Short mmCIF file of C-alpha atoms in Angstrom, two decimals:
data_model
loop_
_atom_site.label_atom_id
_atom_site.label_comp_id
_atom_site.label_asym_id
_atom_site.label_seq_id
_atom_site.Cartn_x
_atom_site.Cartn_y
_atom_site.Cartn_z
CA MET A 1 97.65 135.84 102.57
CA VAL A 2 100.89 134.36 103.27
CA ARG A 3 100.07 133.56 106.79
CA ARG A 4 96.47 131.56 106.07
CA ASP A 5 98.16 129.77 103.16
CA VAL A 6 100.63 127.91 104.83
CA VAL A 7 98.75 127.25 107.80
CA LEU A 8 96.64 125.58 105.12
CA GLY A 9 98.91 123.40 103.10
CA VAL A 10 99.82 121.92 106.18
CA GLU A 11 95.99 121.08 106.59
CA ILE A 12 96.28 119.80 103.20
CA ALA A 13 99.38 117.54 104.30
CA GLU A 14 97.69 116.43 107.98
CA ARG A 15 94.87 114.70 105.61
CA PHE A 16 97.20 113.43 102.71
CA ALA A 17 98.93 111.69 105.91
CA TYR A 18 95.47 110.79 107.79
CA HIS A 19 93.80 109.62 104.37
CA GLY A 20 96.87 107.58 104.02
CA VAL A 21 95.79 105.16 106.53
CA SER A 22 92.67 104.96 107.58
CA ALA A 23 91.08 105.02 103.69
CA ASN A 24 92.74 101.76 102.90
CA LEU A 25 92.67 100.52 106.47
CA ILE A 26 89.96 98.16 105.31
CA SER A 27 91.90 95.89 103.65
CA TYR A 28 95.17 95.88 105.84
CA LEU A 29 92.99 94.46 108.46
CA THR A 30 91.05 92.04 106.69
CA GLY A 31 93.55 91.62 103.94
CA PRO A 32 98.05 91.20 106.12
CA LEU A 33 95.76 91.26 109.42
CA GLY A 34 93.47 88.54 108.61
CA GLU A 35 90.27 89.81 110.51
CA SER A 36 87.18 89.43 109.21
CA THR A 37 84.79 91.81 107.62
CA ALA A 38 82.62 92.60 110.51
CA GLY A 39 84.93 92.77 112.39
CA ALA A 40 87.53 95.32 110.93
CA ALA A 41 84.49 97.48 110.30
CA ALA A 42 83.79 97.81 113.23
CA ALA A 43 87.55 98.09 114.62
CA ILE A 44 88.16 100.48 112.21
CA ASN A 45 85.08 102.96 113.03
CA ALA A 46 85.73 102.69 117.01
CA TRP A 47 89.87 104.12 116.06
CA SER A 48 87.68 106.86 113.91
CA GLY A 49 84.88 107.39 116.64
CA VAL A 50 88.40 108.03 118.68
CA ALA A 51 90.62 110.01 117.13
CA THR A 52 87.26 112.81 116.32
CA MET A 53 86.18 112.33 119.79
CA LEU A 54 89.62 113.31 121.16
CA PRO A 55 89.26 116.19 119.84
CA LEU A 56 87.04 117.66 122.27
CA LEU A 57 90.06 116.90 125.10
CA MET A 58 93.31 118.71 123.29
CA ALA A 59 91.16 120.78 122.43
CA CYS A 60 90.69 122.03 126.46
CA VAL A 61 94.26 121.11 126.75
CA ALA A 62 95.09 124.01 123.20
CA ASP A 63 92.69 126.83 124.51
CA ALA A 64 93.69 126.87 128.63
CA TRP A 65 97.02 125.90 128.74
CA LEU A 66 99.27 125.33 125.38
CA GLY A 67 97.79 127.48 123.65
CA ARG A 68 97.61 126.31 119.29
CA TYR A 69 100.05 127.07 117.35
CA ARG A 70 102.22 124.66 120.29
CA THR A 71 99.26 122.26 120.10
CA ILE A 72 99.25 122.02 116.56
CA VAL A 73 103.50 121.76 116.34
CA LEU A 74 103.97 118.70 118.88
CA ALA A 75 100.65 116.94 116.96
CA SER A 76 102.58 117.07 114.21
CA LEU A 77 105.43 115.71 115.82
CA LEU A 78 104.08 112.38 117.34
CA PHE A 79 101.57 112.08 114.07
CA VAL A 80 105.58 112.28 112.40
CA VAL A 81 106.85 109.42 114.81
CA SER A 82 103.17 107.40 114.96
CA MET A 83 103.10 107.74 111.45
CA GLY A 84 106.80 106.32 111.45
CA MET A 85 105.62 103.56 113.38
CA LEU A 86 103.14 102.01 111.07
CA THR A 87 105.86 101.63 108.24
CA VAL A 88 108.06 100.10 111.01
CA SER A 89 104.95 97.64 112.06
CA ALA A 90 104.45 95.93 108.28
CA LEU A 91 107.71 95.56 106.68
CA PRO A 92 108.50 91.81 106.15
CA ALA A 93 110.45 91.74 109.51
CA PHE A 94 106.77 91.30 110.43
CA HIS A 95 105.40 88.97 109.18
CA HIS A 96 106.09 85.26 109.85
CA ASP A 97 107.88 83.18 107.41
CA GLY A 98 106.34 82.54 104.37
CA CYS A 99 103.63 85.57 104.76
CA SER A 100 105.94 88.53 103.67
CA SER A 101 104.57 89.06 100.65
CA TYR A 102 102.73 91.56 100.29
CA ALA A 103 100.57 90.80 97.98
CA SER A 104 99.13 87.81 100.53
CA ARG A 105 95.40 87.78 101.40
CA SER A 106 95.08 84.30 102.54
CA LEU A 107 94.40 84.08 105.76
CA ALA A 108 96.37 81.95 106.94
CA CYS A 109 99.44 83.72 107.16
CA SER A 110 98.72 85.05 111.23
CA PRO A 111 100.80 88.53 111.77
CA SER A 112 102.55 87.77 115.27
CA PRO A 113 101.78 88.85 118.57
CA VAL A 114 103.98 91.93 117.89
CA GLN A 115 102.70 93.40 114.93
CA VAL A 116 99.71 93.56 115.89
CA ALA A 117 100.48 95.11 119.13
CA VAL A 118 103.05 97.43 117.26
CA PHE A 119 100.38 97.99 114.76
CA TYR A 120 97.31 99.07 116.83
CA VAL A 121 99.82 101.40 119.07
CA SER A 122 100.91 103.16 116.76
CA LEU A 123 97.12 103.42 115.57
CA TYR A 124 95.78 104.64 118.11
CA LEU A 125 98.31 107.26 118.38
CA VAL A 126 98.30 108.47 114.86
CA ALA A 127 94.70 108.97 116.50
CA LEU A 128 96.11 111.78 119.32
CA ALA A 129 97.87 113.22 117.50
CA GLU A 130 94.81 113.32 114.65
CA ALA A 131 92.84 115.03 117.40
CA GLY A 132 95.80 117.44 118.86
CA HIS A 133 96.09 119.05 115.29
CA LYS A 134 92.46 118.76 113.26
CA PRO A 135 90.55 121.60 115.77
CA CYS A 136 93.97 123.66 116.34
CA ALA A 137 95.12 123.69 113.07
CA GLN A 138 92.01 124.98 111.99
CA ALA A 139 90.57 127.60 114.63
CA PHE A 140 94.54 128.57 114.24
CA GLY A 141 93.72 129.48 110.12
CA ALA A 142 90.48 131.75 110.72
CA ASP A 143 92.57 133.35 113.40
CA GLN A 144 94.30 134.48 110.70
CA PHE A 145 91.42 137.18 110.02
CA ASP A 146 90.31 140.30 111.72
CA GLN A 147 86.65 139.78 112.57
CA ASN A 148 86.70 143.69 112.76
CA ASP A 149 88.04 144.09 109.13
CA PRO A 150 85.07 144.80 106.38
CA LYS A 151 86.64 142.42 103.99
CA GLU A 152 88.28 139.45 106.22
CA SER A 153 85.34 139.39 107.83
CA VAL A 154 83.27 138.58 104.54
CA SER A 155 86.98 136.53 104.10
CA ARG A 156 86.44 134.39 106.84
CA SER A 157 83.50 131.96 105.42
CA SER A 158 84.81 131.65 102.00
CA PHE A 159 88.31 130.95 104.04
CA PHE A 160 86.20 127.63 105.81
CA ASN A 161 84.70 126.68 101.99
CA TRP A 162 88.50 126.64 101.48
CA TRP A 163 89.93 124.69 104.10
CA TYR A 164 86.76 121.91 102.96
CA PHE A 165 88.18 121.94 99.68
CA GLY A 166 92.59 121.97 100.34
CA MET A 167 91.59 118.59 102.99
CA CYS A 168 89.24 117.33 100.05
CA SER A 169 91.95 117.79 97.58
CA GLY A 170 94.91 116.23 100.25
CA THR A 171 92.01 113.24 100.18
CA ALA A 172 91.75 112.64 97.12
CA VAL A 173 95.88 112.57 95.87
CA THR A 174 96.14 109.71 98.35
CA THR A 175 93.61 107.51 98.37
CA MET A 176 94.33 107.38 94.46
CA VAL A 177 97.98 107.64 95.63
CA SER A 178 98.84 105.82 98.48
CA SER A 179 95.78 103.30 98.37
CA TYR A 180 97.48 102.00 95.06
CA ILE A 181 101.28 101.65 96.58
CA GLN A 182 99.95 99.95 98.98
CA ASP A 183 98.03 97.30 96.84
CA ASN A 184 100.18 97.02 94.21
CA VAL A 185 104.06 97.76 95.49
CA SER A 186 103.33 97.02 99.28
CA TRP A 187 102.40 98.35 102.56
CA GLY A 188 105.04 99.85 104.38
CA LEU A 189 106.01 102.51 101.55
CA GLY A 190 102.38 103.30 101.05
CA PHE A 191 102.65 104.00 104.43
CA GLY A 192 106.31 105.74 104.27
CA ILE A 193 105.50 108.42 102.11
CA PRO A 194 102.81 110.05 104.41
CA CYS A 195 105.22 109.22 107.34
CA LEU A 196 106.95 111.82 104.67
CA VAL A 197 105.19 114.75 103.76
CA MET A 198 104.10 115.16 107.71
CA VAL A 199 107.45 116.05 108.23
CA PHE A 200 107.64 118.18 105.68
CA ALA A 201 104.76 120.11 106.51
CA LEU A 202 105.56 120.24 109.78
CA LEU A 203 108.55 121.89 107.93
CA MET A 204 106.45 124.34 106.11
CA PHE A 205 105.61 125.75 108.94
CA LEU A 206 107.81 125.95 111.49
CA LEU A 207 109.36 128.33 108.78
CA GLY A 208 105.98 131.30 109.27
CA THR A 209 106.05 131.26 112.77
CA ARG A 210 107.42 134.86 112.85
CA ASN A 211 104.74 136.03 110.37
CA TYR A 212 101.67 133.76 111.95
CA ARG A 213 98.43 136.51 114.20
CA TYR A 214 98.20 134.48 117.66
CA TYR A 215 94.70 134.56 119.01
CA THR A 216 94.78 137.49 122.40
CA ALA A 217 92.85 135.06 124.99
CA THR A 218 91.01 137.41 127.71
CA GLU A 219 91.39 135.86 130.79
CA SER A 220 94.21 132.55 131.10
CA SER A 221 91.63 130.18 131.97
CA PRO A 222 88.55 130.26 130.19
CA PHE A 223 87.60 126.77 131.49
CA ALA A 224 88.14 127.45 134.58
CA ARG A 225 84.99 130.79 133.60
CA LEU A 226 82.92 128.38 132.46
CA ALA A 227 82.94 125.46 134.95
CA ARG A 228 82.33 128.75 137.73
CA ALA A 229 79.17 129.58 134.93
CA PHE A 230 77.57 126.47 134.64
CA VAL A 231 77.77 126.64 138.83
CA ALA A 232 76.30 129.80 139.29
CA LEU A 233 73.61 128.26 136.43
CA VAL A 234 72.89 124.96 138.24
CA LYS A 235 73.03 126.48 141.29
CA GLY A 236 70.59 129.74 139.88
CA SER A 237 71.70 133.65 140.27
CA LYS A 238 72.29 134.78 143.33
CA SER A 239 73.00 138.64 143.51
CA SER A 240 73.52 139.22 146.28
CA GLU A 241 76.55 137.70 147.17
CA TYR A 242 78.45 139.97 144.39
CA ASP A 243 78.96 143.09 143.81
CA GLY A 244 77.71 145.01 141.09
CA THR A 245 80.70 144.20 138.58
CA LEU A 246 81.50 140.26 139.54
CA ALA A 247 76.79 140.16 139.53
CA SER A 248 77.84 141.92 135.49
CA ASP A 249 80.20 139.36 134.52
CA ASP A 250 78.55 136.56 135.31
CA ALA A 251 75.74 137.12 133.58
CA GLY A 252 78.36 136.96 131.17
CA HIS A 253 79.78 134.06 131.53
CA ARG A 254 75.81 132.30 132.55
CA GLU A 255 75.17 133.96 129.36
CA GLU A 256 78.57 132.44 127.36
CA VAL A 257 77.79 128.70 129.10
CA LYS A 258 73.94 128.54 127.92
CA GLY A 259 75.37 129.61 124.43
CA VAL A 260 77.91 125.75 124.87
CA LEU A 261 74.90 124.06 125.87
CA ARG A 262 71.67 125.46 123.05
CA LEU A 263 74.54 123.94 120.85
CA PHE A 264 73.59 120.66 122.11
CA PRO A 265 70.68 120.08 120.25
CA ILE A 266 71.86 121.37 116.86
CA TRP A 267 75.14 118.51 117.64
CA ALA A 268 73.20 115.26 118.92
CA THR A 269 70.30 115.85 114.75
CA CYS A 270 73.67 115.19 113.34
CA ILE A 271 74.94 112.50 114.74
CA ILE A 272 73.22 110.09 112.29
CA TYR A 273 74.75 110.92 109.66
CA ALA A 274 78.21 111.23 110.27
CA VAL A 275 76.91 107.37 110.84
CA ILE A 276 77.01 107.23 107.10
CA PHE A 277 79.93 108.66 106.94
CA SER A 278 81.60 106.77 108.57
CA GLN A 279 80.27 104.19 106.31
CA SER A 280 82.88 106.06 103.29
CA SER A 281 86.00 103.59 104.24
CA THR A 282 84.71 100.47 105.49
CA PHE A 283 81.08 98.86 103.87
CA PHE A 284 82.17 101.32 100.33
CA THR A 285 85.16 99.90 99.54
CA LYS A 286 84.77 96.53 100.46
CA GLN A 287 81.86 96.59 97.58
CA ALA A 288 84.09 98.21 95.46
CA ALA A 289 86.82 95.09 95.28
CA THR A 290 83.82 93.43 93.60
CA LEU A 291 83.62 94.68 91.07
CA ASP A 292 85.75 95.31 87.90
CA ARG A 293 88.73 98.29 87.92
CA ARG A 294 90.14 97.38 85.33
CA ILE A 295 91.15 99.94 83.19
CA GLY A 296 92.64 98.78 80.34
CA PRO A 297 95.41 95.76 80.48
CA ALA A 298 97.37 96.04 83.13
CA LEU A 299 95.35 99.19 86.02
CA ARG A 300 93.63 98.01 88.03
CA VAL A 301 92.32 100.97 90.26
CA PRO A 302 92.22 99.52 94.44
CA PRO A 303 89.16 99.59 95.58
CA ALA A 304 89.70 102.96 98.42
CA ALA A 305 90.53 104.77 94.83
CA LEU A 306 87.04 105.19 94.34
CA GLN A 307 86.98 107.19 97.83
CA THR A 308 87.88 109.79 95.33
CA PHE A 309 84.90 110.28 94.25
CA ILE A 310 83.48 112.33 96.94
CA SER A 311 86.46 114.21 97.24
CA VAL A 312 86.76 115.80 93.77
CA THR A 313 82.77 116.02 94.12
CA ILE A 314 82.95 118.36 96.36
CA MET A 315 85.53 120.03 95.78
CA VAL A 316 83.82 120.23 92.10
CA PHE A 317 81.18 121.70 94.66
CA ILE A 318 83.28 124.00 96.64
CA PRO A 319 83.91 126.44 94.53
CA VAL A 320 79.76 127.15 92.69
CA TYR A 321 78.71 127.24 96.45
CA ASP A 322 81.75 129.89 97.21
CA ARG A 323 80.47 133.00 95.12
CA ALA A 324 77.15 131.81 94.13
CA PHE A 325 75.67 132.14 98.01
CA VAL A 326 78.53 133.15 100.46
CA PRO A 327 79.39 137.14 98.80
CA PRO A 328 75.33 137.00 98.97
CA GLY A 329 75.33 136.20 101.93
CA ALA A 330 77.91 138.20 103.67
CA ALA A 331 76.34 141.33 101.06
CA ALA A 332 73.39 141.18 103.37
CA HIS A 333 74.73 141.45 106.68
CA ALA A 334 77.27 143.84 108.61
CA PRO A 335 80.43 142.57 108.86
CA VAL A 336 80.30 142.42 113.30
CA VAL A 337 76.55 140.02 112.58
CA ARG A 338 78.36 138.47 109.22
CA HIS A 339 79.75 134.79 110.16
CA HIS A 340 76.08 133.67 112.75
CA HIS A 341 74.11 135.01 109.89
CA ALA A 342 76.16 133.51 107.21
CA ALA A 343 75.95 130.19 109.49
CA ALA A 344 72.23 129.72 110.47
CA ASP A 345 71.61 130.36 105.86
CA ARG A 346 73.67 127.42 105.72
CA HIS A 347 73.59 124.72 108.92
CA GLY A 348 70.35 125.48 108.87
CA ALA A 349 68.82 124.88 105.84
CA ARG A 350 72.11 122.66 103.53
CA PRO A 351 72.17 119.40 105.74
CA GLY A 352 68.78 118.91 105.36
CA PRO A 353 69.45 117.69 101.42
CA GLY A 354 72.67 117.40 102.35
CA ARG A 355 72.12 114.56 104.85
CA HIS A 356 68.07 113.41 103.04
CA GLY A 357 70.36 113.18 99.64
CA ARG A 358 73.37 110.31 101.58
CA GLY A 359 69.78 108.08 103.05
CA GLY A 360 69.93 106.98 99.25
CA ALA A 361 72.39 104.43 99.64
CA GLY A 362 69.90 101.75 100.06
CA GLY A 363 68.69 102.38 96.79
CA ASP A 364 72.76 100.90 96.23
CA ALA A 365 73.07 98.19 97.65
CA ALA A 366 69.03 96.53 96.70
CA ALA A 367 70.43 96.37 92.90
CA ARG A 368 74.55 94.26 94.02
CA ARG A 369 74.46 94.30 90.50
CA GLY A 370 74.25 97.47 89.10
CA GLU A 371 78.23 98.60 88.75
CA GLY A 372 76.76 101.89 87.68
CA ARG A 373 75.24 102.92 90.33
CA ARG A 374 77.79 101.94 92.87
CA ALA A 375 80.34 103.90 91.21
CA ARG A 376 78.33 106.54 91.38
CA GLY A 377 77.54 106.17 94.28
CA PRO A 378 80.65 108.26 95.98
CA ALA A 379 80.21 110.82 94.25
CA GLN A 380 76.98 111.64 95.46
CA GLY A 381 77.59 111.84 99.21
CA GLY A 382 80.54 113.99 98.31
CA ALA A 383 77.54 115.81 96.17
CA ALA A 384 76.25 115.58 99.98
CA ASP A 385 79.08 116.38 101.88
CA GLU A 386 79.96 119.89 101.11
CA PRO A 387 77.02 121.77 102.09
CA VAL A 388 76.74 120.31 105.52
CA VAL A 389 80.85 119.74 106.95
CA ASP A 390 82.11 123.40 105.91
CA GLY A 391 78.77 124.64 107.55
CA ALA A 392 79.26 122.86 110.32
CA ALA A 393 82.23 124.28 111.15
CA GLU A 394 82.04 127.55 111.03
CA PHE A 395 79.83 127.46 112.63
CA PHE A 396 80.25 125.62 115.60
CA TYR A 397 83.43 127.73 115.09
CA ASP A 398 80.97 131.48 115.63
CA GLN A 399 79.23 130.27 118.13
CA VAL A 400 81.28 129.34 120.84
CA PRO A 401 82.55 132.58 123.02
CA ASP A 402 85.96 133.14 121.37
CA ALA A 403 88.37 131.81 123.92
CA LEU A 404 87.20 128.54 123.08
CA ARG A 405 87.57 128.40 118.94
CA SER A 406 89.19 125.01 119.62
CA LEU A 407 86.57 123.91 121.37
CA GLY A 408 84.30 124.43 119.32
CA LEU A 409 85.22 122.21 116.01
CA ALA A 410 86.37 119.64 118.45
CA PHE A 411 82.60 119.63 119.09
CA PHE A 412 81.73 119.32 115.84
CA LEU A 413 84.04 116.29 115.32
CA SER A 414 82.86 115.39 118.20
CA ILE A 415 79.66 114.52 116.18
CA PHE A 416 81.73 112.40 113.75
CA GLY A 417 82.98 109.93 116.91
CA VAL A 418 79.87 109.69 118.83
CA GLY A 419 79.09 108.46 114.40
CA HIS A 420 81.87 106.56 114.17
CA LEU A 421 81.48 103.64 118.03
CA PHE A 422 77.13 104.50 117.32
CA SER A 423 78.13 102.77 113.96
CA SER A 424 80.69 100.25 115.82
CA PHE A 425 78.25 99.74 117.58
CA ILE A 426 75.74 99.40 114.77
CA ILE A 427 77.68 96.68 113.42
CA SER A 428 78.31 94.31 116.08
CA ALA A 429 76.07 93.90 117.78
CA ILE A 430 73.50 93.41 114.31
CA HIS A 431 76.01 91.47 113.13
CA GLY A 432 75.69 88.81 116.35
CA ALA A 433 71.82 88.62 115.74
CA THR A 434 72.33 87.70 112.78
CA LYS A 435 74.74 85.10 112.03
CA LYS A 436 72.23 83.14 114.30
CA SER A 437 70.85 82.68 111.56
CA GLY A 438 73.16 81.79 108.31
CA ALA A 439 73.60 84.33 107.05
CA SER A 440 74.80 87.83 108.89
CA TRP A 441 73.55 90.89 106.56
CA PHE A 442 78.20 91.64 106.56
CA SER A 443 79.29 88.29 105.56
CA ASN A 444 82.58 88.09 104.64
CA ASN A 445 80.98 87.03 100.86
CA LEU A 446 79.55 90.34 100.10
CA ASN A 447 77.24 88.36 97.33
CA HIS A 448 75.89 86.92 100.57
CA ALA A 449 75.63 89.88 102.86
CA HIS A 450 72.12 92.30 103.21
CA LEU A 451 74.01 95.87 103.14
CA ASP A 452 71.02 96.61 101.29
CA TYR A 453 69.18 95.88 105.22
CA PHE A 454 71.70 98.22 107.12
CA TYR A 455 71.77 101.08 104.90
CA TRP A 456 67.79 100.74 104.85
CA LEU A 457 67.67 100.73 108.37
CA LEU A 458 69.55 104.37 107.98
CA ALA A 459 68.01 105.86 105.94
CA GLY A 460 65.07 105.62 108.21
CA LEU A 461 67.28 107.01 110.46
CA CYS A 462 68.72 110.06 108.57
CA ALA A 463 64.84 110.09 107.51
CA VAL A 464 64.09 110.78 111.30
CA GLU A 465 66.59 112.97 112.23
CA LEU A 466 66.08 115.15 108.94
CA ALA A 467 62.83 115.61 110.89
CA ALA A 468 64.35 116.44 113.80
CA PHE A 469 67.23 118.99 112.98
CA VAL A 470 64.45 120.85 110.99
CA ILE A 471 62.78 122.01 114.50
CA VAL A 472 65.94 122.30 116.80
CA SER A 473 66.73 124.28 114.04
CA ARG A 474 64.02 126.69 113.52
CA VAL A 475 64.24 127.75 117.16
CA TYR A 476 68.03 127.72 117.83
CA VAL A 477 69.00 131.35 119.15
CA TYR A 478 72.34 132.59 117.25
CA LYS A 479 75.12 134.44 119.92
CA LYS A 480 75.56 137.38 119.74
CA ARG A 481 78.55 139.52 118.56
CA VAL A 482 80.68 141.02 120.95
CA SER A 483 83.79 143.38 119.12
CA HIS A 484 87.10 142.86 120.50
CA ASN A 485 90.46 143.10 118.61
CA ASN A 486 92.17 140.72 118.15
CA ASN A 487 95.61 141.29 117.26
CA ASP A 488 99.30 139.41 118.26
CA ALA A 489 100.02 138.00 121.35
CA VAL A 490 101.68 135.19 123.43
CA MET A 491 101.62 131.60 121.05
#
């Protein structure tokens, strides 16, 4: 299906651009910008939290006013502008005299105030662009399937798997290529290449405009409808105020509100997983910097490139899952109800082992001298991520009202937003409490740090969350599907 492939290609480019910034950001903050390890980790988690919380707002704008197509176009344009600004902020002209060398890692070479200001403004514009692009692109791609067609209905579940495969391929390439250029050539070029990739992706997306399938909204403002239903739900049913038709409609809308509210317990029991997930681009990368990363006499692998193991592991597991688990699930259920049962099976069964696998990071830090264990950590994390993320994405997409699917995916992404923000809070609080004793858990010198304590804390929280998730998933009631046509409409 050409429509689907074009949207998937745009997502791969967007992942290349976004992770071209985020994957090695800890090195830029602790290097050219001269921040401490704890301060940089907290700043990155705060930024990542904003980038994954803003989709809630942007999804509302897309579903109620702009539409998914227009939101993707505007977000892509903002991506190009913000990445361009980020590239400019890394140019030698913004550095003090004597600090223009990109190889310089001296904290004495402090950045100019203008450089810091332009950098952070452009960084948060990238977050805003990510917020508009992320939920709408995935929902728009899924809209290219007719859920009432048996073949396309089954294909949509595979689409979520292959969507995640595409995301990971874009991430894997950029963590290898961009991080190497940033560490060994220049930060300006390392930020500029993702910008050019995003320009090309936007042009490709615009070329397919006439061929896309656009979702037909049944009402002009689904959020207004949900708001009215929520008020009615809080006040209680007062059927005497309505005629029979309105009472019936409001009853249906109240059921939709209840369906959205039922997602909150599932959402809440994924937060600690997101906290653990957030460590890959901060402390995992700083740990990688302590390894012997030489390949031969000349090549030295950049620390951020070890994150590639996460993406590659996921890419290996996705085809196995797609062939071994999705077809049996598709055959077991009728097309009209197939998706919510599949999401139930996948989200109910798969996140538990995934989170438990992530929780094992404590052992890695306890043996800091075991480089083999450190190298295996990202691969183990990737094996845990694959069965969680794509299943959860389909679950939240499927369980919200059809007109709010961008919001459903944004709601899923907000798990990671809250997780990143909570991680930033935990790191700042622990650093403030432990540095008073002269032995911060997050010392700039990792040989004096206690990341093992931090990872064991996360493992304990993860175990508690896993137990809560099992309880919540057993009592969850799934959405009743109503058949409707998904024809072309306005953008």
